[in-house]
Structure formats: C-alpha cells, structure tokens
Coordinates of C-alpha atoms (C1' of nucleotides) in Angstrom, one line a residue:
Chain D
M1258 CA 6.9 -5.0 28.2
T1259 CA 8.1 -5.8 24.7
T1260 CA 6.1 -4.5 21.8
F1261 CA 5.7 -6.0 18.4
S1262 CA 5.8 -4.6 14.9
A1263 CA 4.8 -6.3 11.7
P1264 CA 7.5 -8.4 9.9
K1265 CA 9.6 -6.5 7.5
G1266 CA 8.0 -5.5 4.2
V1267 CA 4.5 -6.5 5.2
P1268 CA 1.8 -3.8 5.0
D1269 CA -1.2 -3.3 7.3
Y1270 CA -4.4 -1.7 5.9
F1271 CA -6.8 -0.1 8.3
P1272 CA -9.6 2.4 8.1
P1273 CA -10.0 4.6 6.2
V1274 CA -7.4 3.4 3.6
S1275 CA -8.7 -0.2 3.9
A1276 CA -12.0 0.8 2.3
T1277 CA -10.2 1.9 -0.8
F1278 CA -8.1 -1.3 -0.7
A1279 CA -11.1 -3.5 -0.6
A1280 CA -12.8 -1.4 -3.4
V1281 CA -9.8 -1.8 -5.7
R1282 CA -9.9 -5.5 -5.2
D1283 CA -13.6 -5.8 -5.6
I1284 CA -13.7 -3.6 -8.7
L1285 CA -11.6 -6.1 -10.6
L1286 CA -13.4 -9.1 -9.3
D1287 CA -16.6 -7.5 -10.4
A1288 CA -15.3 -6.7 -13.9
A1289 CA -14.3 -10.4 -14.2
R1290 CA -17.6 -11.6 -12.9
L1291 CA -19.4 -9.5 -15.7
A1292 CA -17.2 -11.4 -18.2
G1293 CA -18.2 -14.8 -17.0
Y1294 CA -15.3 -15.6 -14.7
G1295 CA -16.0 -17.8 -11.7
Y1296 CA -14.3 -17.3 -8.4
I1297 CA -11.7 -19.8 -7.2
E1298 CA -10.3 -19.7 -3.7
L1299 CA -6.9 -21.4 -3.4
P1300 CA -4.4 -22.3 -0.8
V1301 CA -1.6 -19.9 0.2
F1302 CA 1.0 -22.6 0.2
E1303 CA 1.8 -25.4 -2.3
D1304 CA 4.3 -28.0 -3.0
T1305 CA 7.5 -26.2 -3.8
A1306 CA 8.0 -28.2 -7.0
L1307 CA 4.8 -26.7 -8.4
F1308 CA 6.4 -23.2 -8.6
A1309 CA 9.9 -24.4 -9.4
R1310 CA 8.5 -26.2 -12.5
G1311 CA 5.7 -23.8 -13.3
V1312 CA 7.4 -20.4 -12.8
G1313 CA 10.8 -21.7 -14.1
E1314 CA 13.9 -23.0 -12.3
S1315 CA 16.1 -20.2 -13.5
T1316 CA 13.9 -17.2 -12.6
D1317 CA 14.8 -14.8 -9.8
V1318 CA 11.4 -15.6 -8.2
V1319 CA 12.3 -19.2 -7.8
T1320 CA 16.0 -19.0 -7.2
K1321 CA 16.1 -16.4 -4.5
E1322 CA 12.6 -15.0 -3.6
M1323 CA 10.5 -17.8 -2.4
Y1324 CA 9.4 -18.4 1.2
T1325 CA 10.2 -22.1 1.3
F1326 CA 10.1 -24.4 4.4
T1327 CA 9.9 -28.0 5.4
D1328 CA 6.7 -29.0 7.2
R1329 CA 6.3 -31.5 9.9
G1330 CA 5.9 -34.4 7.5
G1331 CA 9.2 -33.5 5.8
R1332 CA 7.5 -32.0 2.7
S1333 CA 8.9 -28.9 1.0
I1334 CA 6.3 -26.2 1.1
T1335 CA 6.4 -22.7 -0.5
L1336 CA 4.2 -19.7 0.2
R1337 CA 2.8 -18.9 -3.2
P1338 CA 4.8 -16.2 -5.1
E1339 CA 2.2 -15.9 -7.9
G1340 CA -1.2 -17.1 -8.8
T1341 CA -1.2 -18.9 -12.1
A1342 CA 0.6 -22.0 -11.2
G1343 CA -1.8 -22.7 -8.3
V1344 CA -4.9 -22.2 -10.6
M1345 CA -3.4 -24.6 -13.1
R1346 CA -2.8 -27.2 -10.4
A1347 CA -6.4 -27.0 -9.2
V1348 CA -7.7 -27.1 -12.8
I1349 CA -5.7 -30.2 -13.5
E1350 CA -6.4 -31.9 -10.1
H1351 CA -10.1 -31.5 -10.3
G1352 CA -10.5 -32.0 -14.1
L1353 CA -12.0 -28.6 -14.6
D1354 CA -10.6 -28.7 -18.1
K1355 CA -12.6 -31.9 -19.0
G1356 CA -15.8 -29.9 -19.8
Q1357 CA -16.6 -26.8 -21.8
L1358 CA -13.6 -24.6 -22.8
P1359 CA -12.5 -22.1 -22.0
V1360 CA -12.3 -22.5 -18.2
K1361 CA -12.6 -18.9 -16.9
L1362 CA -11.5 -18.3 -13.3
A1363 CA -10.8 -15.3 -11.1
Y1364 CA -8.9 -15.2 -7.8
A1365 CA -7.7 -12.8 -5.1
G1366 CA -5.4 -13.0 -2.2
Q1367 CA -1.9 -12.6 -0.7
F1368 CA 1.3 -13.6 -2.4
F1369 CA 4.8 -13.7 -0.9
R1370 CA 8.3 -12.9 -2.2
A1371 CA 11.4 -12.5 0.0
E1372 CA 12.6 -9.3 -1.7
Q1373 CA 14.1 -6.2 -0.3
P1374 CA 11.1 -4.0 0.3
Q1375 CA 10.7 -0.6 -1.3
A1376 CA 8.0 1.7 -2.6
G1377 CA 5.2 -0.6 -4.0
R1378 CA 7.2 -3.8 -3.4
Y1379 CA 6.3 -5.8 -0.4
R1380 CA 7.1 -9.2 1.0
Q1381 CA 3.4 -10.0 1.3
F1382 CA 1.4 -8.4 -1.4
H1383 CA -2.1 -8.7 -2.8
Q1384 CA -3.1 -9.6 -6.3
V1385 CA -6.4 -10.1 -8.1
G1386 CA -6.2 -12.1 -11.2
V1387 CA -8.1 -13.9 -14.0
E1388 CA -7.2 -16.9 -16.1
A1389 CA -8.9 -18.2 -19.3
I1390 CA -7.7 -21.7 -20.0
G1391 CA -8.2 -24.1 -22.9
V1392 CA -8.8 -22.0 -26.0
D1393 CA -6.1 -20.4 -28.1
D1394 CA -8.2 -17.5 -29.3
P1395 CA -6.7 -14.0 -29.7
A1396 CA -10.1 -12.6 -28.7
L1397 CA -9.5 -14.1 -25.2
D1398 CA -6.2 -12.3 -24.9
A1399 CA -8.0 -9.1 -25.7
E1400 CA -10.9 -9.9 -23.2
V1401 CA -8.5 -10.4 -20.4
I1402 CA -6.7 -7.2 -21.1
A1403 CA -10.0 -5.3 -21.5
I1404 CA -11.2 -6.5 -18.1
A1405 CA -8.1 -5.1 -16.5
D1406 CA -8.4 -1.8 -18.5
E1407 CA -12.1 -1.6 -17.4
A1408 CA -11.2 -2.2 -13.7
F1409 CA -8.5 0.6 -13.7
R1410 CA -10.9 3.0 -15.4
R1411 CA -13.6 2.3 -12.8
M1412 CA -11.1 3.0 -10.0
G1413 CA -10.9 6.4 -11.5
L1414 CA -7.3 6.0 -12.7
T1415 CA -6.1 7.9 -15.8
G1416 CA -2.4 8.1 -15.5
Y1417 CA -1.6 4.6 -16.7
R1418 CA -0.8 3.0 -20.1
L1419 CA -1.0 -0.4 -21.5
E1420 CA 2.2 -1.8 -23.0
L1421 CA 1.9 -4.7 -25.4
T1422 CA 4.2 -7.1 -27.2
S1423 CA 4.5 -10.7 -28.4
L1424 CA 7.2 -13.1 -27.1
G1425 CA 6.7 -15.6 -29.8
D1426 CA 5.9 -19.3 -29.1
A1427 CA 7.9 -22.5 -28.6
S1428 CA 8.7 -22.8 -32.3
D1429 CA 10.1 -19.3 -32.9
R1430 CA 11.5 -18.2 -29.6
P1431 CA 14.7 -20.5 -29.3
A1432 CA 16.0 -19.3 -32.7
Y1433 CA 15.5 -15.6 -31.7
R1434 CA 17.1 -16.2 -28.3
E1435 CA 20.2 -17.6 -30.0
L1436 CA 20.3 -14.7 -32.4
L1437 CA 20.0 -12.2 -29.5
Q1438 CA 22.6 -14.0 -27.5
A1439 CA 25.0 -13.9 -30.5
F1440 CA 24.4 -10.2 -30.8
L1441 CA 25.0 -9.6 -27.1
A1442 CA 28.2 -11.7 -27.0
K1443 CA 29.9 -9.1 -29.3
L1444 CA 29.1 -6.2 -26.9
P1445 CA 31.5 -4.9 -24.3
L1446 CA 29.3 -5.7 -21.3
D1447 CA 30.3 -6.0 -17.7
E1448 CA 30.4 -9.4 -16.1
E1449 CA 27.1 -9.1 -14.3
T1450 CA 25.3 -8.1 -17.4
R1451 CA 27.0 -10.8 -19.4
R1452 CA 25.6 -13.4 -16.8
R1453 CA 22.2 -12.0 -17.3
A1454 CA 22.6 -12.4 -21.0
T1455 CA 23.1 -16.1 -20.7
I1456 CA 20.3 -16.6 -18.2
N1457 CA 17.6 -14.4 -19.8
P1458 CA 19.0 -12.2 -22.7
L1459 CA 15.7 -10.3 -23.0
R1460 CA 16.5 -8.6 -19.7
V1461 CA 19.5 -6.8 -21.2
L1462 CA 17.1 -5.2 -23.7
D1463 CA 15.3 -3.6 -20.7
D1464 CA 18.4 -2.4 -18.9
K1465 CA 18.0 1.1 -17.3
R1466 CA 21.5 2.4 -17.8
P1467 CA 21.7 4.8 -20.9
E1468 CA 25.1 3.4 -21.9
V1469 CA 23.7 -0.1 -22.1
R1470 CA 20.6 1.1 -23.9
A1471 CA 22.7 2.7 -26.5
L1472 CA 24.6 -0.6 -27.0
V1473 CA 21.5 -2.6 -27.6
E1474 CA 19.6 -0.1 -29.7
D1475 CA 20.2 -2.1 -32.8
A1476 CA 19.7 -5.5 -31.2
P1477 CA 17.3 -7.9 -33.0
L1478 CA 13.8 -7.7 -31.6
M1479 CA 11.4 -10.7 -31.2
R1480 CA 8.8 -8.7 -33.0
D1481 CA 10.8 -8.9 -36.2
H1482 CA 11.3 -12.7 -35.8
L1483 CA 7.9 -14.0 -35.1
S1484 CA 6.7 -17.1 -36.9
D1485 CA 3.7 -16.6 -39.2
A1486 CA 1.3 -18.1 -36.7
S1487 CA 2.6 -15.9 -33.8
R1488 CA 2.4 -12.8 -35.9
A1489 CA -1.1 -13.5 -37.0
H1490 CA -2.1 -14.1 -33.4
Y1491 CA -0.5 -10.8 -32.3
E1492 CA -2.1 -8.8 -35.1
Q1493 CA -5.5 -10.2 -34.2
V1494 CA -5.1 -9.3 -30.6
K1495 CA -4.4 -5.7 -31.6
D1496 CA -7.4 -5.7 -33.9
Y1497 CA -9.7 -7.0 -31.1
L1498 CA -8.2 -4.4 -28.7
N1499 CA -9.1 -1.7 -31.1
D1500 CA -12.6 -3.1 -31.4
L1501 CA -12.9 -3.0 -27.6
G1502 CA -11.6 0.6 -27.6
V1503 CA -8.6 -0.3 -25.5
K1504 CA -5.7 1.9 -26.1
F1505 CA -2.1 0.4 -26.0
V1506 CA 1.4 1.2 -26.9
E1507 CA 3.8 -1.4 -28.3
N1508 CA 6.9 -2.0 -26.3
P1509 CA 9.0 -4.8 -28.0
R1510 CA 11.6 -4.6 -25.3
M1511 CA 9.2 -5.5 -22.5
V1512 CA 10.5 -8.3 -20.1
R1513 CA 8.6 -10.6 -17.9
G1514 CA 10.1 -12.4 -14.9
L1515 CA 8.1 -15.6 -15.2
D1516 CA 9.3 -18.3 -17.7
Y1517 CA 5.9 -19.5 -18.8
Y1518 CA 4.7 -16.5 -20.9
T1519 CA 4.4 -17.0 -24.7
K1520 CA 3.0 -14.9 -27.5
T1521 CA 0.9 -12.0 -26.1
C1522 CA 2.5 -10.2 -23.1
F1523 CA 1.4 -7.0 -21.5
E1524 CA 1.9 -4.7 -18.6
F1525 CA -0.1 -1.8 -17.2
V1526 CA 2.3 0.9 -16.2
H1527 CA 1.8 3.9 -14.0
D1528 CA 4.3 6.7 -14.0
G1529 CA 3.5 8.1 -10.5
L1530 CA 4.8 5.1 -8.5
G1531 CA 8.6 5.3 -8.5
A1532 CA 10.6 2.3 -9.6
Q1533 CA 7.9 -0.3 -9.2
S1534 CA 5.6 1.0 -11.9
A1535 CA 3.7 -2.1 -13.1
I1536 CA 0.2 -2.0 -11.5
G1537 CA -0.8 -5.1 -13.5
G1538 CA 0.5 -7.5 -16.1
G1539 CA 0.1 -10.9 -17.7
G1540 CA 0.1 -12.8 -20.9
R1541 CA -0.5 -16.0 -22.7
Y1542 CA 1.2 -19.3 -21.3
D1543 CA 0.6 -22.0 -23.9
G1544 CA 3.0 -24.6 -22.5
L1545 CA 2.3 -24.2 -18.8
M1546 CA -0.5 -26.8 -18.3
E1547 CA 1.4 -29.6 -20.1
Q1548 CA 4.5 -28.6 -18.1
L1549 CA 2.6 -29.2 -14.9
G1550 CA 1.3 -32.6 -16.1
G1551 CA -2.0 -31.7 -17.6
Q1552 CA -3.3 -31.8 -21.2
P1553 CA -1.5 -29.5 -23.7
L1554 CA -3.9 -26.7 -23.3
S1555 CA -3.2 -23.0 -23.8
G1556 CA -4.1 -20.2 -21.4
V1557 CA -4.1 -16.5 -20.9
G1558 CA -4.4 -14.4 -17.8
F1559 CA -3.2 -11.5 -15.8
G1560 CA -2.7 -10.3 -12.3
L1561 CA -3.5 -6.8 -10.9
G1562 CA -1.4 -5.6 -8.0
V1563 CA -3.8 -4.3 -5.4
D1564 CA -1.2 -2.6 -3.3
R1565 CA 0.2 -0.7 -6.2
S1566 CA -3.2 0.2 -7.7
L1567 CA -4.0 1.6 -4.3
L1568 CA -0.9 3.7 -4.4
A1569 CA -1.8 4.8 -7.8
C1570 CA -5.2 5.9 -6.5
Q1571 CA -3.6 7.9 -3.8
V1572 CA -1.1 9.5 -6.2
E1573 CA -4.0 10.5 -8.5
G1574 CA -6.2 11.6 -5.6
V1575 CA -9.0 9.3 -6.5
Q1576 CA -10.9 7.3 -4.0
P1577 CA -13.0 4.3 -5.2
G1578 CA -15.2 2.8 -2.6
D1579 CA -16.9 4.5 0.4
V1580 CA -14.7 5.5 3.3
A1581 CA -17.8 6.4 5.4
R1582 CA -18.2 3.9 8.3
C1583 CA -22.0 4.3 8.3
D1584 CA -25.0 6.0 6.6
V1585 CA -26.7 7.1 9.8
Y1586 CA -25.4 7.9 13.3
G1587 CA -27.5 7.8 16.4
V1588 CA -27.1 10.4 19.2
A1589 CA -29.0 9.7 22.4
L1590 CA -29.6 12.1 25.3
G1591 CA -30.2 10.0 28.3
E1592 CA -30.7 6.4 29.2
A1593 CA -34.2 6.0 27.9
A1594 CA -33.2 7.5 24.6
K1595 CA -30.2 5.3 24.4
S1596 CA -32.3 2.1 24.9
R1597 CA -34.6 3.3 22.1
L1598 CA -31.7 3.8 19.7
V1599 CA -30.1 0.5 20.6
A1600 CA -33.4 -1.2 19.7
L1601 CA -33.6 0.9 16.6
S1602 CA -30.1 -0.2 15.5
A1603 CA -31.4 -3.7 14.8
A1604 CA -34.3 -2.4 12.7
L1605 CA -32.2 -0.1 10.6
R1606 CA -29.4 -2.6 10.0
G1607 CA -32.0 -5.2 9.2
A1608 CA -33.2 -2.8 6.5
G1609 CA -29.8 -2.5 5.1
V1610 CA -28.9 0.8 6.5
R1611 CA -25.4 1.1 7.9
F1612 CA -26.0 2.4 11.4
D1613 CA -23.7 3.3 14.3
L1614 CA -24.4 5.3 17.5
A1615 CA -22.5 7.2 20.2
Y1616 CA -21.4 4.8 22.9
G1617 CA -19.8 5.5 26.2
G1618 CA -22.1 8.2 27.6
K1619 CA -20.6 11.1 25.6
G1620 CA -22.1 14.5 25.9
L1621 CA -24.2 15.8 23.0
K1622 CA -21.3 17.8 21.6
G1623 CA -19.0 14.8 21.6
A1624 CA -21.7 12.6 20.2
M1625 CA -22.4 15.0 17.3
K1626 CA -18.7 15.1 16.7
G1627 CA -18.7 11.3 16.5
A1628 CA -21.5 11.7 13.9
D1629 CA -19.4 14.0 11.9
R1630 CA -16.3 11.8 12.0
S1631 CA -18.2 8.7 11.1
G1632 CA -18.9 9.9 7.6
A1633 CA -22.6 9.4 8.1
K1634 CA -25.0 11.4 5.9
F1635 CA -27.6 11.7 8.6
A1636 CA -27.7 11.9 12.4
L1637 CA -30.7 10.6 14.4
V1638 CA -31.0 12.7 17.6
L1639 CA -33.2 11.4 20.3
G1640 CA -33.9 13.0 23.8
E1641 CA -36.6 12.9 26.5
R1642 CA -38.6 15.6 24.8
D1643 CA -38.7 13.6 21.5
I1644 CA -39.7 10.4 23.2
E1645 CA -42.6 12.1 24.9
A1646 CA -43.7 13.6 21.6
G1647 CA -43.1 10.2 19.8
V1648 CA -40.6 11.7 17.3
V1649 CA -36.9 11.7 16.5
Q1650 CA -34.8 14.4 14.9
L1651 CA -33.4 13.5 11.5
K1652 CA -30.5 15.8 10.7
E1653 CA -28.7 16.0 7.4
L1654 CA -25.1 16.7 8.4
A1655 CA -23.8 18.3 5.3
S1656 CA -26.5 21.0 5.2
G1657 CA -27.5 21.1 8.9
D1658 CA -31.2 20.8 7.9
Q1659 CA -33.2 19.0 10.6
R1660 CA -36.7 17.7 10.7
E1661 CA -38.9 15.7 13.0
V1662 CA -39.9 12.2 12.0
P1663 CA -42.5 10.0 13.9
L1664 CA -40.6 7.3 15.7
V1665 CA -42.8 4.6 14.3
D1666 CA -41.9 5.6 10.7
V1667 CA -38.1 6.2 11.2
V1668 CA -36.9 3.2 9.2
I1669 CA -39.0 4.3 6.2
A1670 CA -38.0 7.9 6.6
V1671 CA -34.3 7.1 6.8
R1672 CA -34.4 4.9 3.7
E1673 CA -36.2 7.6 1.8
A1674 CA -33.7 10.2 2.9
L1675 CA -30.9 8.0 1.7
G1676 CA -32.7 7.5 -1.6
R1677 CA -33.4 3.8 -1.2
Chain S
rG995 C1' 23.1 -8.9 -1.5
rU996 C1' 25.0 -3.4 -2.8
rG997 C1' 24.5 2.0 -2.3
rG998 C1' 22.0 6.8 -0.5
rG999 C1' 18.5 9.1 3.0
rU1000 C1' 15.8 9.2 7.7
rG1001 C1' 14.9 7.9 13.0
rU1002 C1' 12.0 13.7 18.2
rA1003 C1' 4.2 13.3 21.0
rG1004 C1' -0.9 8.7 18.3
rC1005 C1' 0.1 11.2 13.0
rU1006 C1' 3.1 15.1 9.9
rC1007 C1' 7.3 17.4 11.2
rA1008 C1' 10.5 21.9 13.4
rG1009 C1' 14.5 22.2 16.7
rC1010 C1' 20.5 27.2 13.8
rU1011 C1' 27.6 27.4 15.3
rG1012 C1' 26.0 22.0 21.7
rG1013 C1' 22.6 25.7 26.7
rC1014 C1' 15.0 24.4 30.3
rA1015 C1' 11.6 19.2 24.7
rG1016 C1' 8.4 22.4 20.4
rA1017 C1' 4.3 23.4 16.5
rG1018 C1' 0.2 21.8 13.6
rC1019 C1' -3.2 17.8 13.2
rA1020 C1' -5.7 14.3 16.2
rC1021 C1' -7.9 13.4 21.1
rU1022 C1' -10.7 15.2 25.9
rG1023 C1' -13.4 19.1 28.4
rG1024 C1' -15.5 24.0 28.4
rG1025 C1' -17.5 28.7 25.8
rU1026 C1' -23.5 26.9 24.2
rU1027 C1' -26.3 21.4 31.0
rG1028 C1' -30.7 19.8 22.9
rU1029 C1' -26.6 19.9 18.0
rG1030 C1' -21.2 18.4 14.5
rA1031 C1' -18.0 20.2 10.5
rU1032 C1' -16.1 26.9 11.4
rC1033 C1' -14.4 30.1 15.8
rC1034 C1' -12.3 31.0 21.0
rC1035 C1' -10.3 28.9 25.8
rA1036 C1' -8.2 25.0 28.6
rG1037 C1' -5.8 20.0 29.1
rG1038 C1' -2.0 15.7 28.7
rU1039 C1' 1.1 13.6 26.3
rG1040 C1' 8.0 11.9 25.0
rU1041 C1' 13.1 5.6 27.3
rC1042 C1' 14.5 12.5 21.4
rG1043 C1' 15.5 4.3 17.8
rC1044 C1' 19.3 1.6 21.0
rG1045 C1' 24.5 1.3 23.2
rG1046 C1' 28.9 3.7 24.1
rG1047 C1' 32.2 8.1 23.8
rU1048 C1' 33.7 13.6 24.0
rU1049 C1' 31.9 17.8 27.1
rC1050 C1' 30.5 21.7 32.9
rA1051 C1' 26.4 20.6 29.5
rA1052 C1' 24.4 16.1 23.8
rG1053 C1' 18.0 15.7 20.3
rU1054 C1' 22.4 18.4 18.3
rC1055 C1' 29.4 16.3 17.9
rC1056 C1' 32.1 11.2 17.3
rC1057 C1' 31.9 5.6 17.1
rG1058 C1' 29.0 1.3 16.9
rU1059 C1' 24.3 -1.0 16.2
rC1060 C1' 19.2 -1.7 15.0
rA1061 C1' 14.9 -0.2 12.4
rC1062 C1' 12.5 2.3 8.6
rU1063 C1' 12.8 4.2 3.7
rC1064 C1' 14.4 5.1 -1.5
rA1065 C1' 17.2 3.1 -5.4
rC1066 C1' 20.1 -1.0 -7.9
rC1067 C1' 18.3 -5.8 -8.8
rC1068 C1' 13.6 -7.8 -9.7
rC1069 C1' 8.5 -7.3 -10.4
rA1070 C1' 2.5 -6.9 -9.0

RNA sequence: GUGGGUGUAGCUCAGCUGGCAGAGCACUGGGUUGUGAUCCCAGGUGUCGCGGGUUCAAGUCCCGUCACUCACCCCA
C-alpha cells in the first residue's frame, strides 16, 4: 500500500494549532471590518498576464516563483502569488470604483509561490489583506497600518516592530534610481550583485553581507531625494501614525519585492522567526490600477502573513482564540442515560453551547478523561440514579465542584454556569 | 538553483570505540463495576528513510539515493 504525504512546502493545520491559525486570520478580518472594509472573495487562479503586468515582469516572483500552467482551453493560468492584483482586477471588472471612493476591501486566502521552502516560507501560504482604493490621502496609509498594528496587538504579540519608509513616486523615483546605479557602478561588486544592481538597485542596499553593507554605507538614499509632494505625503503619514499612537522606526533601506509600490512602504518585522522575519507588509501603489487598464486611481494596502504570525505567536507563547473543542462534555452511564444526553445535545447546541459527549461506550473513567482532554469547562454526568431522581450532575472540571441540576432546567443552568 | 544539518514507536528524542531495538509523552485497561487533570500497576507498538557494500555481526562504518530541515536568494 503506497502512502501519501503533502506536496513539498505545503503546511497542514489541524487541532489544536488550527484554532490559533483561524484566530490569527479572523482577528485581522475583524479589525478591518471595524474600519469599514468589506469582504471580497476572489479566485485562487487568474490570467497569467494579470500578475506579469501587475507585479512586474522583472520581479523574482514573476520570473521564477509562479505556478503557471495551461488549461484545457489553451489559456495561461497562474495560481495567485499575491493578493493586490486580483483585487484590482475585480474592482476594474465590476466597476466598483465608479461609486464613492475610497473602495475599502479585505480578503483572506491561500497564495502560491514555487520557492525553496524554509522556516516561515511555504509554497502555499495564507495571507489576510486590506486595500483602500481611489483616494490619495496619507490618512488612509496610516489607517491601513493602524489596522495591522491593532491586529498584531490583539493577537497578544509584542516582539515586533513597524519599519517605515517612502519609495517616492513616478516623478522622483527614476532620477534617484539612476543616481544609485551610478554610485553602485563605481563599487567593486561581484558579478551576481552587479546583476542585481541593474535589475533592482535598491536590493543591494539591503544586502546582508557586512562587507557589502560597508560599501553601500554612503550610498544615496531615496529619503533624501524625494520630491516635495512625496516628502509632504510621507511626513503626513508619520504625523497621522503618531496621532493613532502607532510606533514605528524608519528604515530608508527597506526593499519590497513587488514593482507596484510607490511612496509609503512598510513592513512588520518579528525577530523571533529566523530569516523570514516579515509578518506583514504593504504600501501605496499609485500606478497599479492604470497599469491594469483601469482609471488612474491610487491605492494603499497590506498583507498579513497568517503562517508567520502564527509562528510568532508560538515563539512568544501567546495563544489567541480558544483551543477548547467544546464548553460542556457529556458523560453517560448506561444506554438510557446516553439516549437522554444525545437528545440533550440538540438542545444545548441550539442554545449556542458547544457540546460534545463520550461516544463508543467508554467506561466512566475513560469518559471523564475525554471530558478533560476536550478542554470543556463543565462535564454533565448522567446515570440511572440521576434519571430516576430527574437530575443531572454538573461538574466544573477545573475545581472539581459538582452539583445536581434538575434535568428540565439543564440548558438554563449550563448557560448560567458559562456566564451567558 | 547553491551550501550545511537531520532521518529510530503516533509525537519529542536517546542509542558510546559495530554485539538482543530504548525512554518520556500520547493511547488502552486496571488500582476505585458513579468521576478527569495528580499517583501506582499492566499493555502494544518499529520495512531503524530507501538501495547497495564492508563484516561472524550494521541503527552504528562506507557509497549512492530520496525526503525533511535550516541558510543563501527572495519575501508574507
């Protein structure tokens, strides 16, 4: 008999960890909902050209990390490597940008990149993101960042920092790029690095090797070559962040792998995760919509890495969400009692109580053990004696305290005990 | 694509210079035929990743191979 394992680089999440996974995802969706973002559900695959044009033909993501295939109709299809391009496509296709602006949307789901897997880097990964489209207001940049910050805080994380910079816009970036390339051309760089300098010179600024870092220490920085408009935008974003009480550090050497980013650019970095330390990131993308055939509207957004945020929670020992499988666990002694508990399960669940019971004719000891392992706060123990007396034993598992409750009042008693 | 590390029970791992395949956790039953989490007793776990070689003898040494993993790169 042959057995199967999951494809390389693809994580499975199952109880109890999956409860934390879902909580991490839902916390951000909830934070976005509180800020007026509507949920959008998008396809997992799109026309390959959408990503090639949106993300950028020269990016690593497009040149060597996409899952691309030809479908039966001869179309080139790609599993989405990121979220923003698909959102823009949907906005343009359905004319969502023809009404009130900004259009505020949130999404969640799987993304795919054919990379070599390592800690925190998977071939299928999960992201939750938000996009605010159509208004070039620095207060929106700050809002998007604040939503992410709020989400990380509500997860219980403390060991992260927000790094911030501005990449300039279409008017000031080309001139800076030339300036930087001219600077890099004079340095004694190896061939590989030289090639990177021509494709994306910013990346050389972010090189990890100390000798390269020393070489580029005096390199010109975008921060010092922003146009007046870009500079004003950046300063206002920082002011709004201060108003929102969001702490940040400036990192003028930050690099993003997607071509569409302009002006504000940010990354949430966690130091406990090894090499893949970004738990979320994003920025403004003022030319993207027009690039994809829509109106020339600006946008700002970010994506939160659910897998990495989950790792960060594990590193910090925090556990958002509830890993308990149920609130109340039923233990029946004998067939008559089991029938009563099965009937009761419908009533309890109907009242919103998470209820499970011991199946499979376990002994009392085994059934109580099941109650303990389920994470339930209370056990309901029912035997022949109780049925005759018209009662059921309600036991608080943490303390061991047990009291009798009339069978007819059990739903009310359980809800009361749970504080609902 | 390039380097390093690791593959032994469901999980985490030990196994020395080759000499009977191990522990803890988890699981099941019992101590208590109406009470879990603590304690005691009992129980079963295995193509030692796979293929070849050396040897009286290989989990252990050698060669190959596959997988996983960390890092470069890249990014969430």
